[in-house]
PDB file of C-alpha atoms in Angstrom:
ATOM      1  CA  UNK A   1       0.000   0.000   0.000  1.00 48.00           C
ATOM      2  CA  UNK A   2       1.343   3.398  -0.891  1.00 47.00           C
ATOM      3  CA  UNK A   3       2.099   6.161   1.567  1.00 46.00           C
ATOM      4  CA  UNK A   4      -0.589   8.331  -0.041  1.00 43.00           C
ATOM      5  CA  UNK A   5      -3.289   5.689   0.489  1.00 47.00           C
ATOM      6  CA  UNK A   6      -2.214   5.237   4.109  1.00 47.00           C
ATOM      7  CA  UNK A   7      -2.507   8.997   4.791  1.00 48.00           C
ATOM      8  CA  UNK A   8      -5.973   9.154   3.222  1.00 49.00           C
ATOM      9  CA  UNK A   9      -7.134   6.213   5.359  1.00 54.00           C
ATOM     10  CA  UNK A  10      -5.807   7.813   8.532  1.00 52.00           C
ATOM     11  CA  UNK A  11      -7.567  11.090   7.660  1.00 47.00           C
ATOM     12  CA  UNK A  12     -10.892   9.277   7.157  1.00 54.00           C
ATOM     13  CA  UNK A  13     -10.497   7.478  10.506  1.00 55.00           C
ATOM     14  CA  UNK A  14      -9.745  10.784  12.235  1.00 55.00           C
ATOM     15  CA  UNK A  15     -12.860  12.442  10.768  1.00 54.00           C
ATOM     16  CA  UNK A  16     -14.928   9.436  11.779  1.00 53.00           C
ATOM     17  CA  UNK A  17     -13.614   9.641  15.346  1.00 56.00           C
ATOM     18  CA  UNK A  18     -14.433  13.394  15.499  1.00 57.00           C
ATOM     19  CA  UNK A  19     -18.023  12.730  14.336  1.00 57.00           C
ATOM     20  CA  UNK A  20     -18.449  10.080  17.021  1.00 56.00           C
ATOM     21  CA  UNK A  21     -17.104  12.495  19.667  1.00 57.00           C
ATOM     22  CA  UNK A  22     -19.558  15.181  18.532  1.00 56.00           C
ATOM     23  CA  UNK A  23     -22.452  12.704  18.683  1.00 57.00           C
ATOM     24  CA  UNK A  24     -21.444  11.681  22.207  1.00 57.00           C
ATOM     25  CA  UNK A  25     -21.305  15.346  23.298  1.00 54.00           C
ATOM     26  CA  UNK A  26     -24.765  15.962  21.822  1.00 53.00           C
ATOM     27  CA  UNK A  27     -26.132  12.921  23.702  1.00 54.00           C
ATOM     28  CA  UNK A  28     -24.610  14.171  26.958  1.00 54.00           C
ATOM     29  CA  UNK A  29     -26.146  17.657  26.444  1.00 50.00           C
ATOM     30  CA  UNK A  30     -29.561  16.097  25.792  1.00 50.00           C
ATOM     31  CA  UNK A  31     -29.266  14.069  29.007  1.00 49.00           C
ATOM     32  CA  UNK A  32     -28.341  17.189  31.015  1.00 47.00           C
ATOM     33  CA  UNK A  33     -31.273  19.107  29.558  1.00 42.00           C
ATOM     34  CA  UNK A  34     -33.592  16.192  30.347  1.00 46.00           C
ATOM     35  CA  UNK A  35     -32.415  16.172  33.966  1.00 47.00           C
ATOM     36  CA  UNK A  36     -33.137  19.892  34.455  1.00 47.00           C
ATOM     37  CA  UNK A  37     -36.388  20.573  36.364  1.00 47.00           C
ATOM     38  CA  UNK A  38     -39.002  21.846  34.015  1.00 49.00           C
ATOM     39  CA  UNK A  39     -40.344  25.290  34.816  1.00 45.00           C
ATOM     40  CA  UNK A  40     -44.046  25.118  35.741  1.00 46.00           C
ATOM     41  CA  UNK A  41     -46.359  26.993  33.466  1.00 48.00           C
ATOM     42  CA  UNK A  42     -47.747  30.140  35.043  1.00 42.00           C
ATOM     43  CA  UNK A  43     -51.238  29.599  36.377  1.00 42.00           C
ATOM     44  CA  UNK A  44     -53.961  31.544  34.636  1.00 42.00           C
ATOM     45  CA  UNK A  45     -54.605  34.823  36.422  1.00 40.00           C
ATOM     46  CA  UNK A  46     -57.847  35.067  38.310  1.00 41.00           C
ATOM     47  CA  UNK A  47     -59.592  38.120  36.958  1.00 39.00           C
ATOM     48  CA  UNK A  48     -62.902  37.505  38.669  1.00 42.00           C
ATOM     49  CA  UNK A  49     -62.168  40.164  41.310  1.00 46.00           C
ATOM     50  CA  UNK A  50     -60.559  42.700  39.013  1.00 54.00           C
ATOM     51  CA  UNK A  51     -62.062  45.366  36.856  1.00 73.00           C
ATOM     52  CA  UNK A  52     -65.229  47.349  37.282  1.00 78.00           C
ATOM     53  CA  UNK A  53     -67.538  44.326  37.530  1.00 82.00           C
ATOM     54  CA  UNK A  54     -65.355  42.682  40.147  1.00 76.00           C
ATOM     55  CA  UNK A  55     -65.205  45.893  42.179  1.00 81.00           C
ATOM     56  CA  UNK A  56     -68.988  46.291  42.034  1.00 85.00           C
ATOM     57  CA  UNK A  57     -69.426  42.674  43.077  1.00 86.00           C
ATOM     58  CA  UNK A  58     -67.155  43.121  46.107  1.00 85.00           C
ATOM     59  CA  UNK A  59     -68.899  46.347  47.090  1.00 88.00           C
ATOM     60  CA  UNK A  60     -72.323  44.751  46.819  1.00 88.00           C
ATOM     61  CA  UNK A  61     -71.205  41.725  48.846  1.00 88.00           C
ATOM     62  CA  UNK A  62     -69.967  43.963  51.666  1.00 87.00           C
ATOM     63  CA  UNK A  63     -73.159  46.036  51.532  1.00 89.00           C
ATOM     64  CA  UNK A  64     -75.374  42.950  51.820  1.00 90.00           C
ATOM     65  CA  UNK A  65     -73.337  41.622  54.735  1.00 89.00           C
ATOM     66  CA  UNK A  66     -73.518  44.931  56.590  1.00 88.00           C
ATOM     67  CA  UNK A  67     -77.241  45.397  55.953  1.00 90.00           C
ATOM     68  CA  UNK A  68     -77.937  41.854  57.141  1.00 89.00           C
ATOM     69  CA  UNK A  69     -75.949  42.603  60.292  1.00 87.00           C
ATOM     70  CA  UNK A  70     -78.369  45.427  61.167  1.00 87.00           C
ATOM     71  CA  UNK A  71     -81.312  43.038  61.134  1.00 88.00           C
ATOM     72  CA  UNK A  72     -79.412  40.254  62.851  1.00 86.00           C
ATOM     73  CA  UNK A  73     -79.073  42.583  65.846  1.00 83.00           C
ATOM     74  CA  UNK A  74     -81.591  44.883  67.535  1.00 83.00           C
ATOM     75  CA  UNK A  75     -80.338  48.030  65.832  1.00 80.00           C
ATOM     76  CA  UNK A  76     -82.759  47.985  62.895  1.00 86.00           C
ATOM     77  CA  UNK A  77     -85.822  47.120  64.963  1.00 89.00           C
ATOM     78  CA  UNK A  78     -85.088  49.670  67.689  1.00 87.00           C
ATOM     79  CA  UNK A  79     -84.335  52.452  65.217  1.00 85.00           C
ATOM     80  CA  UNK A  80     -87.399  51.817  63.043  1.00 88.00           C
ATOM     81  CA  UNK A  81     -89.722  51.207  65.996  1.00 88.00           C
ATOM     82  CA  UNK A  82     -88.728  54.293  67.990  1.00 87.00           C
ATOM     83  CA  UNK A  83     -88.712  56.474  64.867  1.00 86.00           C
ATOM     84  CA  UNK A  84     -92.224  55.414  63.913  1.00 86.00           C
ATOM     85  CA  UNK A  85     -93.499  56.001  67.472  1.00 87.00           C
ATOM     86  CA  UNK A  86     -91.887  59.426  67.627  1.00 84.00           C
ATOM     87  CA  UNK A  87     -93.236  60.418  64.230  1.00 82.00           C
ATOM     88  CA  UNK A  88     -96.711  59.169  65.122  1.00 80.00           C
ATOM     89  CA  UNK A  89     -96.758  61.095  68.401  1.00 81.00           C
ATOM     90  CA  UNK A  90     -95.637  64.313  66.718  1.00 78.00           C
ATOM     91  CA  UNK A  91     -97.891  63.840  63.701  1.00 73.00           C
ATOM     92  CA  UNK A  92    -101.102  63.099  65.593  1.00 74.00           C
ATOM     93  CA  UNK A  93    -100.755  64.689  69.052  1.00 74.00           C
ATOM     94  CA  UNK A  94     -98.212  67.548  69.150  1.00 70.00           C
ATOM     95  CA  UNK A  95    -100.041  70.919  69.228  1.00 66.00           C
ATOM     96  CA  UNK A  96    -103.313  69.309  68.277  1.00 62.00           C
ATOM     97  CA  UNK A  97    -101.750  67.040  65.688  1.00 63.00           C
ATOM     98  CA  UNK A  98    -102.608  66.633  62.052  1.00 65.00           C
ATOM     99  CA  UNK A  99    -106.290  67.278  62.717  1.00 63.00           C
ATOM    100  CA  UNK A 100    -105.653  70.962  63.510  1.00 64.00           C
ATOM    101  CA  UNK A 101    -104.064  71.589  60.117  1.00 60.00           C
ATOM    102  CA  UNK A 102    -107.473  71.153  58.448  1.00 61.00           C
ATOM    103  CA  UNK A 103    -106.027  70.364  55.012  1.00 68.00           C
ATOM    104  CA  UNK A 104    -104.453  67.440  53.167  1.00 68.00           C
ATOM    105  CA  UNK A 105    -100.725  67.965  53.612  1.00 72.00           C
ATOM    106  CA  UNK A 106     -97.685  66.141  54.916  1.00 77.00           C
ATOM    107  CA  UNK A 107     -95.753  69.223  56.014  1.00 79.00           C
ATOM    108  CA  UNK A 108     -95.824  68.070  59.634  1.00 78.00           C
ATOM    109  CA  UNK A 109     -93.883  64.966  58.611  1.00 81.00           C
ATOM    110  CA  UNK A 110     -91.226  67.071  56.883  1.00 86.00           C
ATOM    111  CA  UNK A 111     -91.067  69.414  59.880  1.00 83.00           C
ATOM    112  CA  UNK A 112     -90.317  66.497  62.192  1.00 84.00           C
ATOM    113  CA  UNK A 113     -88.283  64.061  60.082  1.00 87.00           C
ATOM    114  CA  UNK A 114     -85.044  66.044  59.457  1.00 90.00           C
ATOM    115  CA  UNK A 115     -84.522  66.838  63.143  1.00 88.00           C
ATOM    116  CA  UNK A 116     -85.247  63.225  64.071  1.00 89.00           C
ATOM    117  CA  UNK A 117     -82.797  61.989  61.427  1.00 91.00           C
ATOM    118  CA  UNK A 118     -80.064  64.029  63.121  1.00 92.00           C
ATOM    119  CA  UNK A 119     -80.362  61.498  65.969  1.00 91.00           C
ATOM    120  CA  UNK A 120     -81.311  58.410  63.978  1.00 91.00           C
ATOM    121  CA  UNK A 121     -78.451  58.565  61.459  1.00 93.00           C
ATOM    122  CA  UNK A 122     -75.739  58.600  64.177  1.00 93.00           C
ATOM    123  CA  UNK A 123     -77.336  55.466  65.673  1.00 90.00           C
ATOM    124  CA  UNK A 124     -76.984  53.735  62.319  1.00 91.00           C
ATOM    125  CA  UNK A 125     -73.412  54.829  61.606  1.00 91.00           C
ATOM    126  CA  UNK A 126     -71.798  54.881  65.058  1.00 89.00           C
ATOM    127  CA  UNK A 127     -70.466  51.317  64.804  1.00 85.00           C
ATOM    128  CA  UNK A 128     -69.817  51.114  61.074  1.00 84.00           C
ATOM    129  CA  UNK A 129     -66.045  51.518  61.445  1.00 84.00           C
ATOM    130  CA  UNK A 130     -65.588  52.216  65.168  1.00 83.00           C
ATOM    131  CA  UNK A 131     -66.730  48.744  66.238  1.00 79.00           C
ATOM    132  CA  UNK A 132     -64.609  47.119  63.528  1.00 78.00           C
ATOM    133  CA  UNK A 133     -61.555  48.968  64.853  1.00 78.00           C
ATOM    134  CA  UNK A 134     -62.339  48.184  68.505  1.00 78.00           C
ATOM    135  CA  UNK A 135     -62.801  44.463  67.894  1.00 76.00           C
ATOM    136  CA  UNK A 136     -59.818  44.225  65.543  1.00 71.00           C
ATOM    137  CA  UNK A 137     -61.835  42.873  62.632  1.00 73.00           C
ATOM    138  CA  UNK A 138     -60.901  45.913  60.558  1.00 70.00           C
ATOM    139  CA  UNK A 139     -57.367  44.539  60.306  1.00 68.00           C
ATOM    140  CA  UNK A 140     -58.703  41.303  58.862  1.00 71.00           C
ATOM    141  CA  UNK A 141     -61.009  43.183  56.522  1.00 68.00           C
ATOM    142  CA  UNK A 142     -58.348  45.407  54.988  1.00 65.00           C
ATOM    143  CA  UNK A 143     -56.028  42.436  54.406  1.00 70.00           C
ATOM    144  CA  UNK A 144     -58.676  40.598  52.378  1.00 71.00           C
ATOM    145  CA  UNK A 145     -58.566  40.834  48.561  1.00 74.00           C
ATOM    146  CA  UNK A 146     -60.813  43.911  48.526  1.00 76.00           C
ATOM    147  CA  UNK A 147     -59.932  47.549  48.064  1.00 81.00           C
ATOM    148  CA  UNK A 148     -60.376  50.116  50.818  1.00 77.00           C
ATOM    149  CA  UNK A 149     -62.726  52.039  48.549  1.00 83.00           C
ATOM    150  CA  UNK A 150     -64.918  48.938  48.210  1.00 86.00           C
ATOM    151  CA  UNK A 151     -65.081  48.603  52.001  1.00 87.00           C
ATOM    152  CA  UNK A 152     -66.077  52.247  52.453  1.00 88.00           C
ATOM    153  CA  UNK A 153     -68.648  52.212  49.637  1.00 92.00           C
ATOM    154  CA  UNK A 154     -70.114  48.874  50.759  1.00 91.00           C
ATOM    155  CA  UNK A 155     -70.604  50.092  54.326  1.00 92.00           C
ATOM    156  CA  UNK A 156     -71.981  53.415  53.071  1.00 94.00           C
ATOM    157  CA  UNK A 157     -74.543  51.702  50.829  1.00 94.00           C
ATOM    158  CA  UNK A 158     -75.633  49.456  53.713  1.00 93.00           C
ATOM    159  CA  UNK A 159     -76.070  52.378  56.140  1.00 93.00           C
ATOM    160  CA  UNK A 160     -77.879  54.468  53.552  1.00 94.00           C
ATOM    161  CA  UNK A 161     -80.020  51.422  52.737  1.00 94.00           C
ATOM    162  CA  UNK A 162     -80.970  51.164  56.415  1.00 92.00           C
ATOM    163  CA  UNK A 163     -82.046  54.824  56.432  1.00 93.00           C
ATOM    164  CA  UNK A 164     -83.946  54.298  53.169  1.00 94.00           C
ATOM    165  CA  UNK A 165     -85.892  51.407  54.712  1.00 93.00           C
ATOM    166  CA  UNK A 166     -86.824  53.732  57.577  1.00 92.00           C
ATOM    167  CA  UNK A 167     -88.011  56.395  55.130  1.00 92.00           C
ATOM    168  CA  UNK A 168     -90.093  53.822  53.253  1.00 92.00           C
ATOM    169  CA  UNK A 169     -91.655  52.754  56.564  1.00 90.00           C
ATOM    170  CA  UNK A 170     -92.830  56.340  57.188  1.00 89.00           C
ATOM    171  CA  UNK A 171     -94.716  56.220  53.881  1.00 88.00           C
ATOM    172  CA  UNK A 172     -97.332  54.150  55.700  1.00 86.00           C
ATOM    173  CA  UNK A 173     -98.688  57.388  57.216  1.00 83.00           C
ATOM    174  CA  UNK A 174     -99.663  59.205  53.996  1.00 82.00           C
ATOM    175  CA  UNK A 175    -100.840  55.968  52.363  1.00 84.00           C
ATOM    176  CA  UNK A 176    -102.966  55.005  55.364  1.00 79.00           C
ATOM    177  CA  UNK A 177    -104.567  58.451  55.636  1.00 78.00           C
ATOM    178  CA  UNK A 178    -105.057  59.380  52.004  1.00 78.00           C
ATOM    179  CA  UNK A 179    -105.146  56.090  50.052  1.00 78.00           C
ATOM    180  CA  UNK A 180    -106.204  53.134  52.202  1.00 79.00           C
ATOM    181  CA  UNK A 181    -107.901  52.389  54.596  1.00 72.00           C
ATOM    182  CA  UNK A 182    -108.865  56.056  55.083  1.00 73.00           C
ATOM    183  CA  UNK A 183    -109.350  58.692  52.443  1.00 72.00           C
ATOM    184  CA  UNK A 184    -109.226  62.000  54.282  1.00 68.00           C
ATOM    185  CA  UNK A 185    -108.983  64.105  51.152  1.00 70.00           C
ATOM    186  CA  UNK A 186    -107.138  64.588  47.863  1.00 76.00           C
ATOM    187  CA  UNK A 187    -103.423  64.747  48.585  1.00 77.00           C
ATOM    188  CA  UNK A 188    -100.989  66.461  46.226  1.00 80.00           C
ATOM    189  CA  UNK A 189     -98.321  63.771  45.932  1.00 85.00           C
ATOM    190  CA  UNK A 190     -95.817  65.990  44.114  1.00 85.00           C
ATOM    191  CA  UNK A 191     -94.524  67.756  47.251  1.00 87.00           C
ATOM    192  CA  UNK A 192     -94.570  64.408  49.080  1.00 89.00           C
ATOM    193  CA  UNK A 193     -92.177  62.764  46.607  1.00 92.00           C
ATOM    194  CA  UNK A 194     -89.894  65.798  46.411  1.00 93.00           C
ATOM    195  CA  UNK A 195     -89.888  65.928  50.207  1.00 91.00           C
ATOM    196  CA  UNK A 196     -88.805  62.297  50.364  1.00 93.00           C
ATOM    197  CA  UNK A 197     -86.103  63.008  47.782  1.00 94.00           C
ATOM    198  CA  UNK A 198     -84.852  65.746  50.078  1.00 93.00           C
ATOM    199  CA  UNK A 199     -84.873  63.372  53.051  1.00 94.00           C
ATOM    200  CA  UNK A 200     -82.948  60.800  51.034  1.00 95.00           C
ATOM    201  CA  UNK A 201     -80.117  63.170  50.070  1.00 95.00           C
ATOM    202  CA  UNK A 202     -80.214  64.531  53.643  1.00 95.00           C
ATOM    203  CA  UNK A 203     -79.595  60.974  54.865  1.00 94.00           C
ATOM    204  CA  UNK A 204     -76.890  60.506  52.236  1.00 95.00           C
ATOM    205  CA  UNK A 205     -74.921  63.451  53.597  1.00 95.00           C
ATOM    206  CA  UNK A 206     -75.597  62.493  57.220  1.00 94.00           C
ATOM    207  CA  UNK A 207     -74.475  58.882  56.760  1.00 95.00           C
ATOM    208  CA  UNK A 208     -71.211  60.063  55.181  1.00 95.00           C
ATOM    209  CA  UNK A 209     -70.616  62.430  58.111  1.00 95.00           C
ATOM    210  CA  UNK A 210     -71.295  59.605  60.565  1.00 94.00           C
ATOM    211  CA  UNK A 211     -68.904  57.266  58.757  1.00 92.00           C
ATOM    212  CA  UNK A 212     -66.202  59.904  58.783  1.00 92.00           C
ATOM    213  CA  UNK A 213     -66.366  60.345  62.554  1.00 93.00           C
ATOM    214  CA  UNK A 214     -66.706  56.596  63.056  1.00 90.00           C
ATOM    215  CA  UNK A 215     -63.413  56.153  61.186  1.00 87.00           C
ATOM    216  CA  UNK A 216     -61.642  58.484  63.649  1.00 88.00           C
ATOM    217  CA  UNK A 217     -62.420  56.608  66.849  1.00 86.00           C
ATOM    218  CA  UNK A 218     -62.868  53.153  68.335  1.00 85.00           C
ATOM    219  CA  UNK A 219     -65.729  54.297  70.590  1.00 87.00           C
ATOM    220  CA  UNK A 220     -69.282  54.067  69.284  1.00 89.00           C
ATOM    221  CA  UNK A 221     -70.477  56.509  71.953  1.00 92.00           C
ATOM    222  CA  UNK A 222     -68.032  59.196  70.852  1.00 92.00           C
ATOM    223  CA  UNK A 223     -68.931  58.593  67.227  1.00 92.00           C
ATOM    224  CA  UNK A 224     -72.654  58.930  68.013  1.00 93.00           C
ATOM    225  CA  UNK A 225     -72.401  62.144  70.022  1.00 94.00           C
ATOM    226  CA  UNK A 226     -69.996  63.916  67.671  1.00 94.00           C
ATOM    227  CA  UNK A 227     -72.097  63.032  64.614  1.00 94.00           C
ATOM    228  CA  UNK A 228     -75.328  64.048  66.355  1.00 94.00           C
ATOM    229  CA  UNK A 229     -73.872  67.374  67.510  1.00 95.00           C
ATOM    230  CA  UNK A 230     -72.541  68.205  64.035  1.00 94.00           C
ATOM    231  CA  UNK A 231     -75.802  67.300  62.298  1.00 93.00           C
ATOM    232  CA  UNK A 232     -77.971  69.133  64.850  1.00 93.00           C
ATOM    233  CA  UNK A 233     -75.709  72.168  64.547  1.00 92.00           C
ATOM    234  CA  UNK A 234     -75.936  72.167  60.756  1.00 91.00           C
ATOM    235  CA  UNK A 235     -79.718  71.789  61.037  1.00 91.00           C
ATOM    236  CA  UNK A 236     -80.116  74.402  63.779  1.00 87.00           C
ATOM    237  CA  UNK A 237     -78.213  77.070  61.862  1.00 86.00           C
ATOM    238  CA  UNK A 238     -81.320  77.472  59.738  1.00 80.00           C
ATOM    239  CA  UNK A 239     -83.181  78.967  62.695  1.00 79.00           C
ATOM    240  CA  UNK A 240     -80.549  81.722  62.970  1.00 80.00           C
ATOM    241  CA  UNK A 241     -80.601  82.812  59.347  1.00 73.00           C
ATOM    242  CA  UNK A 242     -83.424  85.321  59.747  1.00 70.00           C
ATOM    243  CA  UNK A 243     -82.117  86.686  63.058  1.00 75.00           C
ATOM    244  CA  UNK A 244     -78.543  87.325  61.834  1.00 75.00           C
ATOM    245  CA  UNK A 245     -78.412  89.753  58.907  1.00 72.00           C
ATOM    246  CA  UNK A 246     -75.525  90.395  56.567  1.00 73.00           C
ATOM    247  CA  UNK A 247     -72.741  88.109  55.441  1.00 75.00           C
ATOM    248  CA  UNK A 248     -72.893  85.906  58.534  1.00 77.00           C
ATOM    249  CA  UNK A 249     -76.534  85.109  57.871  1.00 77.00           C
ATOM    250  CA  UNK A 250     -75.729  84.289  54.252  1.00 79.00           C
ATOM    251  CA  UNK A 251     -72.971  81.908  55.361  1.00 84.00           C
ATOM    252  CA  UNK A 252     -75.336  80.201  57.802  1.00 82.00           C
ATOM    253  CA  UNK A 253     -77.949  79.898  55.059  1.00 82.00           C
ATOM    254  CA  UNK A 254     -75.372  78.403  52.693  1.00 86.00           C
ATOM    255  CA  UNK A 255     -74.205  75.640  55.059  1.00 87.00           C
ATOM    256  CA  UNK A 256     -77.479  75.016  56.900  1.00 89.00           C
ATOM    257  CA  UNK A 257     -79.151  71.659  56.313  1.00 91.00           C
ATOM    258  CA  UNK A 258     -82.499  73.249  57.085  1.00 89.00           C
ATOM    259  CA  UNK A 259     -82.144  75.966  54.463  1.00 89.00           C
ATOM    260  CA  UNK A 260     -81.082  73.380  51.895  1.00 91.00           C
ATOM    261  CA  UNK A 261     -83.922  71.002  52.711  1.00 92.00           C
ATOM    262  CA  UNK A 262     -86.713  73.617  52.802  1.00 90.00           C
ATOM    263  CA  UNK A 263     -87.231  73.785  48.986  1.00 91.00           C
ATOM    264  CA  UNK A 264     -87.806  69.999  48.870  1.00 92.00           C
ATOM    265  CA  UNK A 265     -90.418  70.233  51.630  1.00 88.00           C
ATOM    266  CA  UNK A 266     -92.227  72.864  49.545  1.00 88.00           C
ATOM    267  CA  UNK A 267     -92.229  70.663  46.452  1.00 87.00           C
ATOM    268  CA  UNK A 268     -89.266  72.243  44.645  1.00 90.00           C
ATOM    269  CA  UNK A 269     -86.246  70.230  43.453  1.00 91.00           C
ATOM    270  CA  UNK A 270     -83.316  72.542  44.070  1.00 89.00           C
ATOM    271  CA  UNK A 271     -80.294  71.372  42.081  1.00 92.00           C
ATOM    272  CA  UNK A 272     -77.988  73.539  44.202  1.00 93.00           C
ATOM    273  CA  UNK A 273     -79.190  71.774  47.321  1.00 93.00           C
ATOM    274  CA  UNK A 274     -78.714  68.400  45.635  1.00 94.00           C
ATOM    275  CA  UNK A 275     -75.155  69.349  44.724  1.00 94.00           C
ATOM    276  CA  UNK A 276     -74.553  70.564  48.287  1.00 94.00           C
ATOM    277  CA  UNK A 277     -75.643  67.302  49.929  1.00 95.00           C
ATOM    278  CA  UNK A 278     -73.819  65.167  47.359  1.00 95.00           C
ATOM    279  CA  UNK A 279     -70.636  67.220  47.794  1.00 95.00           C
ATOM    280  CA  UNK A 280     -70.703  66.738  51.567  1.00 95.00           C
ATOM    281  CA  UNK A 281     -71.185  62.987  51.090  1.00 95.00           C
ATOM    282  CA  UNK A 282     -68.285  62.725  48.625  1.00 95.00           C
ATOM    283  CA  UNK A 283     -65.881  64.763  50.780  1.00 95.00           C
ATOM    284  CA  UNK A 284     -66.690  62.826  53.953  1.00 94.00           C
ATOM    285  CA  UNK A 285     -66.344  59.473  52.177  1.00 94.00           C
ATOM    286  CA  UNK A 286     -62.948  60.516  50.819  1.00 94.00           C
ATOM    287  CA  UNK A 287     -61.835  61.416  54.344  1.00 93.00           C
ATOM    288  CA  UNK A 288     -63.087  58.037  55.611  1.00 90.00           C
ATOM    289  CA  UNK A 289     -61.197  56.286  52.833  1.00 89.00           C
ATOM    290  CA  UNK A 290     -57.947  58.111  53.637  1.00 88.00           C
ATOM    291  CA  UNK A 291     -58.375  57.391  57.329  1.00 85.00           C
ATOM    292  CA  UNK A 292     -58.844  53.674  56.645  1.00 80.00           C
ATOM    293  CA  UNK A 293     -55.954  53.641  54.202  1.00 77.00           C
ATOM    294  CA  UNK A 294     -53.649  55.330  56.726  1.00 76.00           C
ATOM    295  CA  UNK A 295     -53.780  52.230  58.956  1.00 68.00           C
ATOM    296  CA  UNK A 296     -51.661  50.435  56.339  1.00 62.00           C
ATOM    297  CA  UNK A 297     -48.951  53.065  56.650  1.00 59.00           C
ATOM    298  CA  UNK A 298     -48.479  52.589  60.392  1.00 55.00           C
TER     299      UNK A 298
END
């Protein structure tokens, strides 16, 4: 065999050995890759509690729970029962009662209801956040997968719903006297419905004020008295408007709950008064939200 043939054979053997080495390296790399732990696929994200619909669902769930809590205790029954007795006594017996008016009107109801709500609303709101803070359940609530805004709005809707149920209960008086079982005369229902609209927005502002003070303290008693004093003060300023002339009287008229509610009692929907009550509710709810949120910073 020639030297040239021997060199060619050795070159072919060398290339063959290199190919086998490469194949062995590829097999070893495949084995190493096979031994590596596979990365788990990311679980699909739960979007049931996100977005607008999820937020509304959480808010509604909290509202239902809070409203049910009122009727699971004596709060709802005591508030509704005492309010109806007080309204009945004022409506039928105070200064001769309804019979001395000698006309079909519900003005006596709208004279009594706002002042009574200044005491009823604090009863409804005094434990909304104060009791949660005292018992420590507020810490559990704010660590749940719900936003602070959903907690505040849910509790607000429940408290306002409780006041709305009370207002609906008072409708039994005009219906009983002017629809069934008695028909004491033709009643103009326009001022009645506008008056109830005024009471509703009045309650909306009052509930927000009560929640704000309830968020500041752990004592329900303090929350009740401070809310009642503030609401009675805002209502009572209306009695001073005519006695204090000038700019001071105008300021009292601007911030007075009584001055703002009076157009509704007369059958007039005052958009400025609506904006006033809604603005108070929004501001007080924002303060309650910030106060609840601040507990996470401590």
